[in-house]
Coordinates of C-alpha atoms and ligand atoms in Angstrom, one line a residue:
X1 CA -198.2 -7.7 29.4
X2 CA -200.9 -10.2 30.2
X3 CA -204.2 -9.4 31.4
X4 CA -203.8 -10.9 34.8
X5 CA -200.8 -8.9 35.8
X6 CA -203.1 -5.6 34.8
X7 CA -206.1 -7.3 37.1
X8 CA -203.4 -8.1 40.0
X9 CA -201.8 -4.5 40.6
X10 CA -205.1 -3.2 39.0
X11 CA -207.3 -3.9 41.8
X12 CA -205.4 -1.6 43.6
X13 CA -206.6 1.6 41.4
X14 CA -202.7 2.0 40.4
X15 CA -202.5 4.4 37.3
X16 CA -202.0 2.2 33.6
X17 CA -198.6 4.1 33.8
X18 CA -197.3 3.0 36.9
X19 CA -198.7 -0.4 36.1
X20 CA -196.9 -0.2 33.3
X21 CA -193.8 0.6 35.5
X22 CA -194.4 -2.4 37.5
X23 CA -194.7 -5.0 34.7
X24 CA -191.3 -3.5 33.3
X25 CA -189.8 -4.2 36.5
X26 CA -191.0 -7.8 36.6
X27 CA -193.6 -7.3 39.0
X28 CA -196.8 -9.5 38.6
X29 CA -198.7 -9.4 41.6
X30 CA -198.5 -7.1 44.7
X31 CA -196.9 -8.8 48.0
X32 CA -198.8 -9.2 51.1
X33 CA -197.6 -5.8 52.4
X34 CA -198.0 -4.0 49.1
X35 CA -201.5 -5.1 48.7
X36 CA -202.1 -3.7 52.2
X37 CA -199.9 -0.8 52.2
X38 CA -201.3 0.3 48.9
X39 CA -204.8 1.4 49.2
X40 CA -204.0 2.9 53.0
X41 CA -201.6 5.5 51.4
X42 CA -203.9 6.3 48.4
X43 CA -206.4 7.3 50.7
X44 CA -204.8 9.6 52.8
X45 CA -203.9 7.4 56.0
X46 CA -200.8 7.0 57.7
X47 CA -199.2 3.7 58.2
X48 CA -196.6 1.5 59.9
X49 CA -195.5 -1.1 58.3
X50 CA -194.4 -4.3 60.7
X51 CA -192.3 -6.6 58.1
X52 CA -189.0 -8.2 57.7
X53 CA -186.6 -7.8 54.9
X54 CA -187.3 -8.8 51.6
X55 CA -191.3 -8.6 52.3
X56 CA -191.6 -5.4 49.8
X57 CA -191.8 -2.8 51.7
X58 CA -190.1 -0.2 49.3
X59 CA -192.6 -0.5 46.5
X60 CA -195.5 -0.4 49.0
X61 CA -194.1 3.3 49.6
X62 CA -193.0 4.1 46.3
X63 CA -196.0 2.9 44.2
X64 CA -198.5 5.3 46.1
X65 CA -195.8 7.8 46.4
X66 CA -195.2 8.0 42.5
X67 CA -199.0 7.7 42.1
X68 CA -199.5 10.5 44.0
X69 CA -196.9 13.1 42.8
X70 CA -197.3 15.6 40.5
X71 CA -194.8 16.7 37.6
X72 CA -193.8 20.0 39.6
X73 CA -190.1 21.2 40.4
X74 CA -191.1 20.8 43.7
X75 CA -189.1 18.1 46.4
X76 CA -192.9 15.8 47.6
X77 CA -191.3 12.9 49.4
X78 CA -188.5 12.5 51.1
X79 CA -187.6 9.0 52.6
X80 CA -184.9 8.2 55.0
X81 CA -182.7 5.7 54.9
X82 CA -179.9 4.1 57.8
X83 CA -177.3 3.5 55.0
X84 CA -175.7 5.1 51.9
X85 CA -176.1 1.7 50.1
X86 CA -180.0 1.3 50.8
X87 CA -180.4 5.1 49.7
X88 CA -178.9 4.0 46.5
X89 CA -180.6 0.7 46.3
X90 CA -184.5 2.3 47.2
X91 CA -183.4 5.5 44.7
X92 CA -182.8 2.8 42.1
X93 CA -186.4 0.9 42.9
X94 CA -188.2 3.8 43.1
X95 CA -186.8 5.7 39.7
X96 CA -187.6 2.5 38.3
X97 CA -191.4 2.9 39.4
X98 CA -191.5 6.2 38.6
X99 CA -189.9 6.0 35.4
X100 CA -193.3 6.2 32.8
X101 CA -194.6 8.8 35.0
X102 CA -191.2 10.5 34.4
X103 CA -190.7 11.4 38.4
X104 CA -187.4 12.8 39.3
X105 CA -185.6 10.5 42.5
X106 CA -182.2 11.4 43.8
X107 CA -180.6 9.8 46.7
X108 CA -178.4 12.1 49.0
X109 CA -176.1 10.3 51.5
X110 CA -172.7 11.6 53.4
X111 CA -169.6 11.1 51.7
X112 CA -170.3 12.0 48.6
X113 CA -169.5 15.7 47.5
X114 CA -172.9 17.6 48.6
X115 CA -171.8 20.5 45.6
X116 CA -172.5 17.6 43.5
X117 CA -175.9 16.9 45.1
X118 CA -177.4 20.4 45.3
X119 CA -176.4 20.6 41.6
X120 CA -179.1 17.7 40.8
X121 CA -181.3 19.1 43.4
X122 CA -181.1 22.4 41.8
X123 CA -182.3 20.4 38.4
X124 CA -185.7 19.4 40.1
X125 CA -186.8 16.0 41.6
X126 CA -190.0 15.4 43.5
X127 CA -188.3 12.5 45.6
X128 CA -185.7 12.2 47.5
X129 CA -183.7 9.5 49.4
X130 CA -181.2 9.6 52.0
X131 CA -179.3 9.4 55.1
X132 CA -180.6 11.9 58.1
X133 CA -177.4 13.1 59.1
X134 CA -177.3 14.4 55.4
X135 CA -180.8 15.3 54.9
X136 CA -180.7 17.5 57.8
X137 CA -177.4 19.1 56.0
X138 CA -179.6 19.9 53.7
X139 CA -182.5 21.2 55.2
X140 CA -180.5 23.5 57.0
X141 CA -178.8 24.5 53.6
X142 CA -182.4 25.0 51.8
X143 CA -181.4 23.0 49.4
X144 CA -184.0 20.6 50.3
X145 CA -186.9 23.2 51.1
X146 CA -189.4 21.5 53.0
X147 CA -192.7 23.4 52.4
X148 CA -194.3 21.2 49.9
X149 CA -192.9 18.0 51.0
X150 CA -196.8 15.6 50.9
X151 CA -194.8 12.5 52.1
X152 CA -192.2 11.1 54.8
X153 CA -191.3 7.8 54.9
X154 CA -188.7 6.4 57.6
X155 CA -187.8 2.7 56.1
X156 CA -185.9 0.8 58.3
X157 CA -186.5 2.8 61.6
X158 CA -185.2 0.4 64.0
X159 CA -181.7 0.0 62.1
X160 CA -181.9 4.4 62.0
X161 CA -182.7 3.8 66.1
X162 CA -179.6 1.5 66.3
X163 CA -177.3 3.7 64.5
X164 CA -178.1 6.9 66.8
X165 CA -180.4 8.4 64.4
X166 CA -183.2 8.9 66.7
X167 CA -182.5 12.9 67.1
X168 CA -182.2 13.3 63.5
X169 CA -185.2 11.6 62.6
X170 CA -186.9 13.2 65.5
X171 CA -185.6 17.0 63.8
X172 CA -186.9 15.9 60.6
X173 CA -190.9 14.6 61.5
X174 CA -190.8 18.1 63.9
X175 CA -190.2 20.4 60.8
X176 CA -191.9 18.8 58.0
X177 CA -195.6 20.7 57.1
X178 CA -198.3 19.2 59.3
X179 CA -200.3 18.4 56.6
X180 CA -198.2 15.4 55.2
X181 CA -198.5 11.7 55.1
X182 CA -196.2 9.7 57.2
X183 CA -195.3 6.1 56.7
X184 CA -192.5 4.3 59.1
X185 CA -191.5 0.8 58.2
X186 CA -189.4 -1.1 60.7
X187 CA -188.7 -4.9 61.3
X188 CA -189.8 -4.3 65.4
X189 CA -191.1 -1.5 67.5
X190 CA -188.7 -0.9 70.1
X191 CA -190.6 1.8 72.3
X192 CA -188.9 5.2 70.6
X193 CA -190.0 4.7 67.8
X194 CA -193.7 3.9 69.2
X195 CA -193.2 7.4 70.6
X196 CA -191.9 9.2 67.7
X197 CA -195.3 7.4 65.8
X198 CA -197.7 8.5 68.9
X199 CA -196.1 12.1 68.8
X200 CA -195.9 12.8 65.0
X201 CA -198.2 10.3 62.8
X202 CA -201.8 11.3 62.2
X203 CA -203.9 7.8 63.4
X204 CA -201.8 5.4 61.7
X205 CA -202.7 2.2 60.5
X206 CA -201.0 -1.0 61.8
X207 CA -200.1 -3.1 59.0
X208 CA -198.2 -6.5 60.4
X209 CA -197.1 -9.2 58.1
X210 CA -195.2 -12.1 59.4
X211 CA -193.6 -14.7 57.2
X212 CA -193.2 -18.4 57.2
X213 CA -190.4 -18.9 60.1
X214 CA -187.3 -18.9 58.5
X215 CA -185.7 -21.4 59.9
X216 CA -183.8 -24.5 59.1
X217 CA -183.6 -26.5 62.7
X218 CA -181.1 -29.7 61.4
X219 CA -178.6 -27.5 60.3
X220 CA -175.7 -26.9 62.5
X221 CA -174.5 -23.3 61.7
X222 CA -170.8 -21.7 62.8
X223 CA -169.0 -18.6 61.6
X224 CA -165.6 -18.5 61.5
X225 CA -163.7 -14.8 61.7
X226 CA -160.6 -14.9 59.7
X227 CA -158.4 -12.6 57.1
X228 CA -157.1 -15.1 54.8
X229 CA -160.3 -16.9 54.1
X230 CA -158.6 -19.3 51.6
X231 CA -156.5 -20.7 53.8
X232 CA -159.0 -21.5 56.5
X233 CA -161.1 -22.8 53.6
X234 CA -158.1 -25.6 52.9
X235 CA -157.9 -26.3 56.6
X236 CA -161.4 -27.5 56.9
X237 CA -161.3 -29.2 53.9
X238 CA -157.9 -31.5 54.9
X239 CA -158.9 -31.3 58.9
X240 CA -162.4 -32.3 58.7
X241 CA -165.1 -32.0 55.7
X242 CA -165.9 -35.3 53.7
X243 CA -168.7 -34.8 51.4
X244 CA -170.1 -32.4 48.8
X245 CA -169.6 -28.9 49.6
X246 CA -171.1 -25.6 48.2
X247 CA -169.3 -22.4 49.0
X248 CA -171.2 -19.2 48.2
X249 CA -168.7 -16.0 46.7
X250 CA -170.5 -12.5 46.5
X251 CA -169.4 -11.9 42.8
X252 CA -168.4 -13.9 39.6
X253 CA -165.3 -12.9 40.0
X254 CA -165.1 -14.0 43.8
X255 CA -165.7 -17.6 41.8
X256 CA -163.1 -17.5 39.6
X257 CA -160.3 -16.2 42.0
X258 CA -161.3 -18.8 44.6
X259 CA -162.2 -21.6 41.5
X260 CA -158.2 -21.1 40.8
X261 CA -156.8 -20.5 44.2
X262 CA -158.5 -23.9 45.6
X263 CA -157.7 -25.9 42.0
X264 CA -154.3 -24.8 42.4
X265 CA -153.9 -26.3 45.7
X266 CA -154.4 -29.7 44.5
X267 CA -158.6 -29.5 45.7
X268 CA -161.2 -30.9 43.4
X269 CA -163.1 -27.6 42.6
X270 CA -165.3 -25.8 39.7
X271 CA -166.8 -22.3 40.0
X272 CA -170.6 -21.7 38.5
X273 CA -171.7 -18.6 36.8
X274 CA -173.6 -16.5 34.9
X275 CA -171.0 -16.2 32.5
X276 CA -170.5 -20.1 31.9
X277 CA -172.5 -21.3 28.4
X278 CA -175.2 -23.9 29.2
X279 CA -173.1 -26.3 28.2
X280 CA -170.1 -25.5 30.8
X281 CA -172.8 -25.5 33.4
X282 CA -174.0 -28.6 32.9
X283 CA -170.1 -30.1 32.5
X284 CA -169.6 -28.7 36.0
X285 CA -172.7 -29.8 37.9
X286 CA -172.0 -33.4 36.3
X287 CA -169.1 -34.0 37.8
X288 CA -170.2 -32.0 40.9
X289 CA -172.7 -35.0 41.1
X290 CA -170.6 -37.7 39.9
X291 CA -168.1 -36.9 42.8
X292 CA -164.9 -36.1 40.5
X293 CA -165.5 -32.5 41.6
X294 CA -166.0 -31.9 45.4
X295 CA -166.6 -28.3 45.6
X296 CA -168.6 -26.1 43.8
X297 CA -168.1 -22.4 43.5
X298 CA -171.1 -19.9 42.7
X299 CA -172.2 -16.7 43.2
X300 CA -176.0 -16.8 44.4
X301 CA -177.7 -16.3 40.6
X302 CA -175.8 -19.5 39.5
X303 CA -176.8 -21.4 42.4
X304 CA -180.4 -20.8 41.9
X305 CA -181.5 -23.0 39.8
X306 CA -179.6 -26.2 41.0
X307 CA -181.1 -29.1 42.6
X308 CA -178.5 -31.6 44.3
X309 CA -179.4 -34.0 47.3
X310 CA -176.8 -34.8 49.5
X311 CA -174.5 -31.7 50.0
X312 CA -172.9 -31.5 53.5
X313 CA -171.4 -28.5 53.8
X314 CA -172.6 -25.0 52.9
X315 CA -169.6 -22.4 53.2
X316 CA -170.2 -18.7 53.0
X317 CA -167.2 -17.4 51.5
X318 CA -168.3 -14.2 51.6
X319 CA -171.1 -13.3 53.8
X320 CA -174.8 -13.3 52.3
X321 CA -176.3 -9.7 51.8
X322 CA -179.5 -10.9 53.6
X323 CA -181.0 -13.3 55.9
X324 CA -182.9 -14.3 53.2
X325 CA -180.2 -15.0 51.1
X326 CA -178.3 -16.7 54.0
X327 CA -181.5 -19.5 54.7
X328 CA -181.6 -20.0 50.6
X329 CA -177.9 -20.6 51.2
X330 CA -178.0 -23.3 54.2
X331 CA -181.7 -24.4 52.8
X332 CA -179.3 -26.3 50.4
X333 CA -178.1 -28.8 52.8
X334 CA -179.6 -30.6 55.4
X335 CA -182.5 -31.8 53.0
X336 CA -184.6 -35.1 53.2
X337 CA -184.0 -35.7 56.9
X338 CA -179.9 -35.7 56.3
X339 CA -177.9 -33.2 59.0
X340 CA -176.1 -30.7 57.7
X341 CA -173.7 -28.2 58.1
X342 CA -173.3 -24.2 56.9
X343 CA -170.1 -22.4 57.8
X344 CA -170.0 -18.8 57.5
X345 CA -166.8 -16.9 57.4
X346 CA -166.9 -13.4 58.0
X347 CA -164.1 -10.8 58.7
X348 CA -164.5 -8.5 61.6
X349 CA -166.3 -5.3 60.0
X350 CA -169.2 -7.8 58.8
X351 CA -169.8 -9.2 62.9
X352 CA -173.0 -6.5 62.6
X353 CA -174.5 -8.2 59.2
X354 CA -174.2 -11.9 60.6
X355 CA -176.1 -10.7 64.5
X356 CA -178.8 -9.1 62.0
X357 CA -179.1 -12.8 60.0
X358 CA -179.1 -14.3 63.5
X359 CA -182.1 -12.1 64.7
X360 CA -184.1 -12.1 61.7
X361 CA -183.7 -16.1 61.1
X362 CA -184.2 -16.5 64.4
X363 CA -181.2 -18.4 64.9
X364 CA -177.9 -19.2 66.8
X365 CA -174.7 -19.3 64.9
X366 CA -172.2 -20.3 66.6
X367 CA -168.5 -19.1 66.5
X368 CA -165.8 -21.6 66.3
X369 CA -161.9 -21.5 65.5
X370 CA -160.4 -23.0 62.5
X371 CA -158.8 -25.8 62.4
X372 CA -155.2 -26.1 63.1
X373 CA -151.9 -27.2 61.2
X374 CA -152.2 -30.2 64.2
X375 CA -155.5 -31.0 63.5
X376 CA -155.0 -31.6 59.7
X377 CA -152.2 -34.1 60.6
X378 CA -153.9 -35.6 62.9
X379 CA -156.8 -36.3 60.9
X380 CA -154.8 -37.7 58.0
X381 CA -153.0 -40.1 60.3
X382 CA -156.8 -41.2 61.3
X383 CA -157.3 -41.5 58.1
X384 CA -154.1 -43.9 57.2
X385 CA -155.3 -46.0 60.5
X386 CA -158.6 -46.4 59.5
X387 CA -158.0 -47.4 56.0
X388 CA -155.5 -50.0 57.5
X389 CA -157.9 -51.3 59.8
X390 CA -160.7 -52.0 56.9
X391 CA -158.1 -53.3 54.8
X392 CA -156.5 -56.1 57.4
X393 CA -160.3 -56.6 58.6
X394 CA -161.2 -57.6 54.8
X395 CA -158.6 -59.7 54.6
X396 CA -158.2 -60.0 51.5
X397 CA -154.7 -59.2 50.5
X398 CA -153.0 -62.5 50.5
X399 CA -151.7 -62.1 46.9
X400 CA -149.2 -59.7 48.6
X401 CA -148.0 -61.8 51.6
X402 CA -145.2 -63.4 49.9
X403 CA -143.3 -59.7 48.9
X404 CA -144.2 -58.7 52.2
X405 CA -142.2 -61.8 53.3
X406 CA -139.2 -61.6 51.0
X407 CA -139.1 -58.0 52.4
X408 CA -138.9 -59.5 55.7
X409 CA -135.9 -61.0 54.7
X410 CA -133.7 -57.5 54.8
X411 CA -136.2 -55.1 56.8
X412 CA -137.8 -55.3 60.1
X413 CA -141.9 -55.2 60.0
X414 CA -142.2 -51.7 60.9
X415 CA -140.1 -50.6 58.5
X416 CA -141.8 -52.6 55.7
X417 CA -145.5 -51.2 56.9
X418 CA -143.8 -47.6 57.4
X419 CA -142.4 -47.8 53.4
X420 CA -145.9 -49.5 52.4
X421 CA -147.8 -46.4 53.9
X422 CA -145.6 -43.3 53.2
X423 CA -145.9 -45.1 48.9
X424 CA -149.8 -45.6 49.7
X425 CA -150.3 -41.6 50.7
X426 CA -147.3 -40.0 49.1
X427 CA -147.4 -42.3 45.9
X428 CA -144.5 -41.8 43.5
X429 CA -143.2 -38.7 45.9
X430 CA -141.9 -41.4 48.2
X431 CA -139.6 -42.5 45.3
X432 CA -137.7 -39.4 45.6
X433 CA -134.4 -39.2 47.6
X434 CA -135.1 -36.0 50.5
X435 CA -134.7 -32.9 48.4
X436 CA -131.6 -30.8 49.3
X437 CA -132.2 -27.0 48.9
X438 CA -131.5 -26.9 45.1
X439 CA -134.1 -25.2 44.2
X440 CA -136.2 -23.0 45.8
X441 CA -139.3 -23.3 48.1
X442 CA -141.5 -22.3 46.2
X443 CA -140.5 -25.2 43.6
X444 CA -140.3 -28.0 45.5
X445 CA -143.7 -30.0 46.3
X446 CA -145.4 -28.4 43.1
X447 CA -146.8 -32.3 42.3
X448 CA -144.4 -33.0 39.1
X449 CA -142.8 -35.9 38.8
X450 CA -139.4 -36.7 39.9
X451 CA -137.1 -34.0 38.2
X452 CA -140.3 -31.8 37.0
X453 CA -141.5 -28.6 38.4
X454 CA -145.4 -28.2 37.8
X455 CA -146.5 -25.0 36.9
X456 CA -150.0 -23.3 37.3
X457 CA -151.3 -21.0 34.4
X458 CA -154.2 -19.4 34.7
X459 CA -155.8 -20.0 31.1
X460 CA -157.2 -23.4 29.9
X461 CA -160.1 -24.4 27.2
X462 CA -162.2 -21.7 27.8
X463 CA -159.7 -19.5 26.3
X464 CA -159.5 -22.3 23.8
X465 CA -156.1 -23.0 24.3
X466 CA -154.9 -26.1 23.2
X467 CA -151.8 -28.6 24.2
X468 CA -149.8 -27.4 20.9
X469 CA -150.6 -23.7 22.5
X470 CA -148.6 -24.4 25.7
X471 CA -145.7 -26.3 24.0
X472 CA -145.2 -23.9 21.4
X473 CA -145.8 -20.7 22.9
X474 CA -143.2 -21.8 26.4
X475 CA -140.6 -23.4 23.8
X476 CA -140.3 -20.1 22.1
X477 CA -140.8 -17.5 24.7
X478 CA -138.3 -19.3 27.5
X479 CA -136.1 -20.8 24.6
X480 CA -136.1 -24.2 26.0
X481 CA -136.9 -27.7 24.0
X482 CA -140.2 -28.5 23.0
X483 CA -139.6 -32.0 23.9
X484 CA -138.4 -31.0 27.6
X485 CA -141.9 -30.2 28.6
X486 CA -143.7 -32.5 30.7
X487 CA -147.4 -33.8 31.2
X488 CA -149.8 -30.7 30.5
X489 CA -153.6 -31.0 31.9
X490 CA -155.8 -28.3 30.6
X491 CA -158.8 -27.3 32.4
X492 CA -161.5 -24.9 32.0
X493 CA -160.3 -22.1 33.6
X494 CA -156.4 -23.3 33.8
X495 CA -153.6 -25.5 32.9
X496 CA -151.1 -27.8 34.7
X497 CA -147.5 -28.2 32.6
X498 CA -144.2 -29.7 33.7
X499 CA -140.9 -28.3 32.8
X500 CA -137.6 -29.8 34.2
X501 CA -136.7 -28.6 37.0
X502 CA -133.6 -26.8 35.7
X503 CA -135.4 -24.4 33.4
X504 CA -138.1 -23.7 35.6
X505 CA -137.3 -20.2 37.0
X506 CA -136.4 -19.3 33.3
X507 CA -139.9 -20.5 32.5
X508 CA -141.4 -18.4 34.9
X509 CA -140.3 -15.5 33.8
X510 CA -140.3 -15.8 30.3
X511 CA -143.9 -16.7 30.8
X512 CA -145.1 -14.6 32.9
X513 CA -147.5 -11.8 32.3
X514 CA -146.6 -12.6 28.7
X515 CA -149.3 -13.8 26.9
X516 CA -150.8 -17.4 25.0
X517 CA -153.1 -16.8 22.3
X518 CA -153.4 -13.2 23.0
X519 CA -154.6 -14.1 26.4
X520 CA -152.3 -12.4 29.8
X521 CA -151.0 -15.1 31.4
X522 CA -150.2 -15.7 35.0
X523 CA -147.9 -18.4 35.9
X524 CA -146.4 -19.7 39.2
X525 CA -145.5 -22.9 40.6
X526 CA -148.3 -25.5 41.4
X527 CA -148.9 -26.4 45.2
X528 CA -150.0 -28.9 46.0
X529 CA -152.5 -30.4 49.1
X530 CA -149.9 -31.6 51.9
Ligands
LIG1 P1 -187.8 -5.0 51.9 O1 -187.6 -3.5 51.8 O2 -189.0 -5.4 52.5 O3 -186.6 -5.7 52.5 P2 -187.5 -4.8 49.1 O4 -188.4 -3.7 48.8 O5 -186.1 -4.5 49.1 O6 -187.9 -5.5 50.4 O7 -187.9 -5.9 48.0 C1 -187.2 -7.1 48.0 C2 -187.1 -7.6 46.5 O8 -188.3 -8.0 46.1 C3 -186.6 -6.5 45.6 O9 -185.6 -7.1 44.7 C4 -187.8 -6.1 44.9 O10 -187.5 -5.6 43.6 C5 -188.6 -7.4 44.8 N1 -190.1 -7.1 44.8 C6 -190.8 -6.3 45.6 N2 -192.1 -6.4 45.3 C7 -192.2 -7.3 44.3 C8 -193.3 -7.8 43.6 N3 -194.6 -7.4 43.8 N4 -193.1 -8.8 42.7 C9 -191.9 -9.2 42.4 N5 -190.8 -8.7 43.1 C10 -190.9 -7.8 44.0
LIG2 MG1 -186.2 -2.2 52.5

C-alpha cells in the first residue's frame, strides 16, 4: 500500500481496516461523491445523493455503513435495490468493503427459494440487500426484524419509482425505528420521491455531482431490433459498411462464436480477448491495422487498451451494460474530426436498457431496419459500375484491346463485358458449368475449387494443429486418400480444407464431433459471402 492511498481515503477518518478493505479492492482515492457522501454519513446526517451511474455511489453508502456497524447478530442496514442483479452486484461491493471488518452482507431478492435465505439470515448478518417486494416478505415473516436496523439506503430510487415500487418503499421508510439514518441515491428527483425524502428523512443533505457531458455529437447512432443478430451483421457488412469496424460481444465467448460464425462466411474477422497471449493480440491488431482484417471482435476488457484512428463503424453486438460502457464504445469512432457511425442491435427485452443509455447520455438513437436481400444486390451491382467507370476513365487498359477484339470476332459486346464481369467478381466460380442438384445445398457454394467441397473446422493453431494433423487425422477417420485432400488454410481459431466433392458427406460425418489432437471437432461445410 503506498502512503498516499492511506492519506486519500484517510482524510476521511475511515478506520486502517476499512482502508485496508479499500486498497484491496483497488481503490486509491475517494470519487467526488464518496468524498462528499463520506463525512455526512459519519456524522450522523442524512443525505441524497444526485449522481449518475458509475459516479460511486455504492461505496459512498457502504464505507460509512461498514464503518459504523458493530460485530453483533443483529440486521443494521438494509439497502434496497430495483433489481435482483444490482442486489447481487452491491452485496458483492459491499462484502468486499466489509470483509477486514468481517461484516456479514446477504442480498435477498424474489426468485430465489426464500427457505434458503432465512437460513443465512438465521446465521447472522448486519447488512442486508435486496428487492422491496422481497424485503417486505420478509419483514412481515420476522425474518428480517427491524428494531435495530441504524441505516436505510434506497439506491436507485427513481428506477424503484419506475418499476412500481413506490408503496413498498413507502411501507419500508414507515416501519423502520425513527432513530435511523436514511440515505436515497437516485439519478433525478421526480416529485415522489421528493415527498417520500420531505416525509421520512431527518434534514437531509443535498449532495449533487454532475459529470462531464457524456456525449459524442459526430457520431450518428441507430439500433437495430433483430433475433438473428449474425445475419443482420452480414447484411450491413455486404449492403453498406466500408471501413474498419469494431463490434463489441458481452463475453469471451460471445467473441469466439461470432469470430467463427463471421470467418466462416467468407468476412475478414479476428476476435480479441483476455484469453489471447500477448503475442496473439498483437497478431490480431496488426492486421486489424494493416487492413487484411476488417473486423475486430472483443469483449469490453480487450478493447480497453487499444488505440486505432480511423474506425467507422462501432457495432454493439450485444448491448453495453451501461451508458458508460456504451460512450467508451462509440467514443472509439468518430475521432480527430472524422464522422462516425455506432450501431446497436438489441432484441426486444433489452428496448428498456438502450431508452436508459439514451437518457443518461443524453442522446437520440435512432432506430432503423436492416438492410435487405435487395439492398446487398444492389449495392454490389454499384459497386461493379463504379469500378468500371474508374477503370475506362483511367484508361489504361490497352494491353487488352486486342483479346477484347478477337472476342469480338464470335461474341457480341455485351456478352464479352457480361463474361469479363461475372470472371472479375465470381473469379474461377464463373469457370464452372451451372451446378445441377448433385449434391446438396448445403455443399454447393462452400468456396472450393471446381470439384472441391470446402469444409469449416472449428480448431486451427491455437490448438496447435498442424497441416499433417488435418491430412492424417481425416484420411484415417473418413478412410479416404491422403492425397484427395485439397488446399487447407489454418487459422487461429479454425481451419479451411477441401475434400472432393464425392467424399464430402462421408467426411462430415466421420469428422464430426470426433476429435484432432484430442481436441472436439466441429465440422460443416464452408459458406461463403454471396
Ligand atoms: P454507481 O452506483 O454510481 O453507478 P458503482 O458504485 O457501481 O457506481 O461504481 C462503479 C464502479 O466504480 C465499480 O466498479 C466500483 O467498484 C468502482 N469504484 C467505485 N469507487 C471507486 C474508487 N474510489 N476508486 C476506484 N474505483 C471505484
Ligand atoms: Mg449503483
Amino acid at each position: 500500500m503506498t502512503t498516499t492511498q492511506q492519506e486519500m481515503f484517510g482524510e476521511l477518518l475511515l478506520d486502517k481496516k476499512v482502508v485496508n478493505a479499500l486498497t484491496d479492492m483497488g481503490f486509491e482515492e475517494p470519487s467526488p461523491i464518496q468524498a462528499a457522501t463520506i463525512p455526512l454519513v459519519l456524522a450522523g446526517d442524512d443525505v441524497i445523493g444526485q449522481a449518475q451511474t458509475g459516479t460511486g455511489k455504492t461505496a459512498a453508502f457502504g464505507i460509512p455503513i461498514v464503518q459504523s456497524i458493530i460485530n453483533t447478530r443483529h440486521i443494521q442496514a438494509l439497502i434496497m435495490v430495483p433489481t435482483r442483479e444490482l442486489a447481487i452486484q452491491v452485496a458483492e461491493e459491499v462484502g468486499k468493503i466489509g470483509r477486514t471488518s468481517h461484516i456479514k452482507v446477504l442480498p435477498v431478492y424474489g426468485g430465489q427459494p426464500i427457505e434458503r435465505q432465512i437460513r443465512a439470515l438465521k446465521s447472522g448478518v448486519q447488512i442486508v440487500i435486496g428487492t422491496p417486494g422481497r424485503l417486505i416478505d420478509h419483514i412481515n415473516r420476522r425474518t428480517i426484524k427491524l428494531d435495530a436496523i441504524k441505516y436505510l439506503v434506497l439506491d436507485e430510487a427513481d428506477e424503484m419509482l419506475d418499476m412500481g415500487f413506490v408503496d413498498d418503499m413507502e411501507e419500508i421508510m414507515r416501519n423502520l425505528p425513527a432513530e435511523r439514518q436514511t440515505l436515497l441515491f437516485s439519478a433525478t428527483m421526480p416529485r415522489p420521491i421528493l415527498s417520500l425524502t420531505k416525509k421520512y428523512m431527518r434534514a437531509p443533505k443535498n449532495i449533487t455531482i454532475t459529470k462531464e457531458e457524456l456525449t459524442v455529437p459526430l457520431i450518428d447512432q441507430y439500433y437495430f431490433e433483430t433475433k438473428d443478430k449474425v445475419e443482420g451483421i452480414c447484411r450491413l457488412m455486404d449492403a453498406e459498411i466500408d471501413g474498419k469496424v469494431i463490434i463489441f460481444c458481452r463475453t469471451k465467448k460471445g467473441v469466439d462464436d461470432l469470430a467463427i460464425a463471421l470467418s466462416s462466411r467468407g468476412y475478414m474477422a479476428e476476435g480479441l480477448h483476455g484469453d489471447l497471449s500477448q503475442n496473439q493480440r498483437d497478431r490480431v491488431m496488426k492486421k486489424f491495422r494493416e487492413g487484411s482484417v476488417d473486423i475486430l471482435i472483443a469483449t469490453d476488457v480487450a478493447a480497453r487498451g487499444i488505440d486505432i484512428d480511423n474506425i467507422t463503424h462501432v457495432i454493439n453486438f450485444d448491448i453495453p451494460q451501461d451508458p458508460e460502457s456504451y460512450v467508451h464504445r462509440i467514443g472509439r469512432t468518430g475521432r480527430a474530426g472524422n464522422t462516425g457511425v455506432a450501431m446497436t442491435f438489441i432484441t426486444p427485452r433489452e428496448f428498456r436498457q438502450l431508452k436508459l443509455i439514451e437518457r443518461i447520455v443524453k442522446t437520440k438513437i435512432q432506430r432503423r431496419q436492416l438492410p435487405t436481400a435487395a439492398n446487398v444486390v444492389e449495392r454490389q451491382r454499384e459497386q461493379i459500375i463504379s469500378k468500371m467507370q474508374t477503370v475506362l476513365e483511367l484508361n489504361a487498359y490497352h494491353d487488352y484491346m486486342s483479346i477484347a477484339e478477337s472476342l469480338l470476332d464470335d461474341y457480341s459486346a455485351e456478352d464479352v463485358a457480361a463474361a469479363a464481369l461475372k470472371l472479375m467478381q465470381e473469379g474461377n466460380k464463373a469457370l464452372e458449368a451451372p451446378q445441377e442438384d448433385v449434391i446438396s445445398n448445403d455443399l454447393k457454394n462452400t468456396g472450393g475449387r471446381p470439384g472441391m467441397v470446402r469444409l469449416f473446422m472449428n480448431v486451427g493453431r491455437s490448438q496447435k494443429i498442424t497441416v499433417k494433423d488435418i491430412i492424417s487425422t481425416i484420411a484415417i477417420e473418413s478412410d479416404i486418400s491422403a492425397r484427395d485432400i485439397g488446399l487447407i488454410n489454418i487459422y487461429d481459431r479454425f481451419t479451411f480444407v477441401e475434400v472432393p466433392e464425392d467424399v464430402a458427406e462421408k467426411v462430415l460425418g466421420a469428422m464430426h464431433r470426433n476429435t484432432i489432437r484430442g481436441y472436439r471437432v466441429n465440422i460443416e461445410p464452408a459458406r461463403v459471402r454471396k
